[in-house]
Short mmCIF file of C-alpha atoms in Angstrom, two decimals:
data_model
loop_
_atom_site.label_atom_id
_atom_site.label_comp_id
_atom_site.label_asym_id
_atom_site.label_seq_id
_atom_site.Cartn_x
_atom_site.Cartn_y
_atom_site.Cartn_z
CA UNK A 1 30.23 22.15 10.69
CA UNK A 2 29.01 19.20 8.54
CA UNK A 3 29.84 16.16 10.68
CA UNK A 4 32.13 14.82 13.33
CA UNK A 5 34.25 11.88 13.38
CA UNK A 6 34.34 10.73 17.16
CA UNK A 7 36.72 8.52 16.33
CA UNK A 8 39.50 11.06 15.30
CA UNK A 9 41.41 12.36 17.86
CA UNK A 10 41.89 15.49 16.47
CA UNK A 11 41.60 16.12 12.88
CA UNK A 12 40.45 14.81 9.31
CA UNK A 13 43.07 14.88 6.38
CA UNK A 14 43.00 14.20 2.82
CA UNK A 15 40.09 15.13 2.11
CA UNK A 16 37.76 14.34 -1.18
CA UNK A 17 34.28 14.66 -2.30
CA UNK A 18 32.39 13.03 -4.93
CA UNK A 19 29.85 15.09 -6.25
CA UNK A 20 27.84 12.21 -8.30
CA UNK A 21 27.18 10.11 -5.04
CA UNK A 22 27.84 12.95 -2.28
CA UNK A 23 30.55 11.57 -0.70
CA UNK A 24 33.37 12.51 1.23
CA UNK A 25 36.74 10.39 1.63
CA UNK A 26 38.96 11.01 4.21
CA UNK A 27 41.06 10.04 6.51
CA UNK A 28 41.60 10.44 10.38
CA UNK A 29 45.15 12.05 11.59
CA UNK A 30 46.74 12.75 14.36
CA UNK A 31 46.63 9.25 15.97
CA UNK A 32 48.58 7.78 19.00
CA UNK A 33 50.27 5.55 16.26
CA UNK A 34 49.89 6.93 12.65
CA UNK A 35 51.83 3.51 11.11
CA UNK A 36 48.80 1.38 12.10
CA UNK A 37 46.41 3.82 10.49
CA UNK A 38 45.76 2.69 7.12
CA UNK A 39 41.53 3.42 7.12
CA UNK A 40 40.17 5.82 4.18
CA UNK A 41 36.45 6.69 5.59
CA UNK A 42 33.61 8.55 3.96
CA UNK A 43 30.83 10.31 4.63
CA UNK A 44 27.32 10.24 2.51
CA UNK A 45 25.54 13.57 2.25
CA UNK A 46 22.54 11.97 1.24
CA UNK A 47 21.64 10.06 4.64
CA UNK A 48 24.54 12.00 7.08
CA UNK A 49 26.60 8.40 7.95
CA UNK A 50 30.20 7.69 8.46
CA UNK A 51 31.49 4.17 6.87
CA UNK A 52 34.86 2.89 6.28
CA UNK A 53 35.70 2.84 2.63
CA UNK A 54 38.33 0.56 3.11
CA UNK A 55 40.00 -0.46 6.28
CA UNK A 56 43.34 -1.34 5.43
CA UNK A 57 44.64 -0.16 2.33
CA UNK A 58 47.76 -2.27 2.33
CA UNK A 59 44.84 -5.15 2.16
CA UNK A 60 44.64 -3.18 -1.94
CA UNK A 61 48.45 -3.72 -2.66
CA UNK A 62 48.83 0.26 -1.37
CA UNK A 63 52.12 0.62 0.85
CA UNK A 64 52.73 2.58 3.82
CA UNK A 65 54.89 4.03 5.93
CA UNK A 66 55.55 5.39 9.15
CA UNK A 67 53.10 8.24 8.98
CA UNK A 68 50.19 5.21 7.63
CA UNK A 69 47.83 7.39 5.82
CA UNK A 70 47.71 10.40 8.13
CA UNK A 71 48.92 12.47 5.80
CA UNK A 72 47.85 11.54 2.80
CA UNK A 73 46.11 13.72 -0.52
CA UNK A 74 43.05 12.81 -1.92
CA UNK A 75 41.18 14.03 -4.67
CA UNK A 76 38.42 12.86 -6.90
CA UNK A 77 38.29 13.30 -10.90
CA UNK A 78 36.41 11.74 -13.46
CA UNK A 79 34.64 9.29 -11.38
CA UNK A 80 37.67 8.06 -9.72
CA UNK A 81 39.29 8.38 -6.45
CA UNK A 82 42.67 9.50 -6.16
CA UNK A 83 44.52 8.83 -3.06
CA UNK A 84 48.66 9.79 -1.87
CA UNK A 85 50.46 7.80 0.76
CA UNK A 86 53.40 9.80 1.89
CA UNK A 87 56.62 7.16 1.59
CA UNK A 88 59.29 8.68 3.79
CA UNK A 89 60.44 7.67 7.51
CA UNK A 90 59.01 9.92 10.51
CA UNK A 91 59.73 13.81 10.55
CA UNK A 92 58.57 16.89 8.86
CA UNK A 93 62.13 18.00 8.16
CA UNK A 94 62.59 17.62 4.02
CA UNK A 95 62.08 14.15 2.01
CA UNK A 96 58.48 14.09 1.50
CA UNK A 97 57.50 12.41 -1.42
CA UNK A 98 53.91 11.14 -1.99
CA UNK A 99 52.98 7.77 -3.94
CA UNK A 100 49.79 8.37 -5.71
CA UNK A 101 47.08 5.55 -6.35
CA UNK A 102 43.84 5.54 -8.14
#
């Protein structure tokens, strides 16, 4: 295990690392209310803490939906962060479609 989020109540999703600062984005899941989640974390390598990135992403003109950013993609690519917000209502039945930002 690298590191625990205490503040997750179950898992970590969209997951990212950035290998010229050792970081890794993410983003908690699995909350009591995933519409009011909208924090992308990170954790540094370099001195093992947890910050938040960015605590409301709506706050960066990002939208999102019922499911907040609980299930949301991440990657990171030419020093930039890419991060998906999945637009659709509630349910795991069909009509996924991600909105990608970077």
């Amino acid at each position: 295990m690298i590191f625990q989020d205490a503040t997750s109540p179950r898992y970590i999703n969209g997951i990212s690392f950035d290998h010229l600062q050792y970081y890794l984005y993410y983003v908690i899941d699995f909350t009591s209310n995933p519409a009011i989640n909208k924090t992308i974390k990170r954790y540094n390598f370099d001195t093992e803490v947890m910050s938040i990135l960015v605590a409301d992403v709506n706050t960066l003109g990002i939208p999102t939906f019922s499911r907040g950013v609980e299930s949301a993609g991440c990657a990171f690519y030419d020093n930039d962060l890419y991060f998906g917000v999945e637009g659709n209502i509630s349910g795991n039945s069909g009509g996924r479609e991600t909105i990608i930002w970077r």
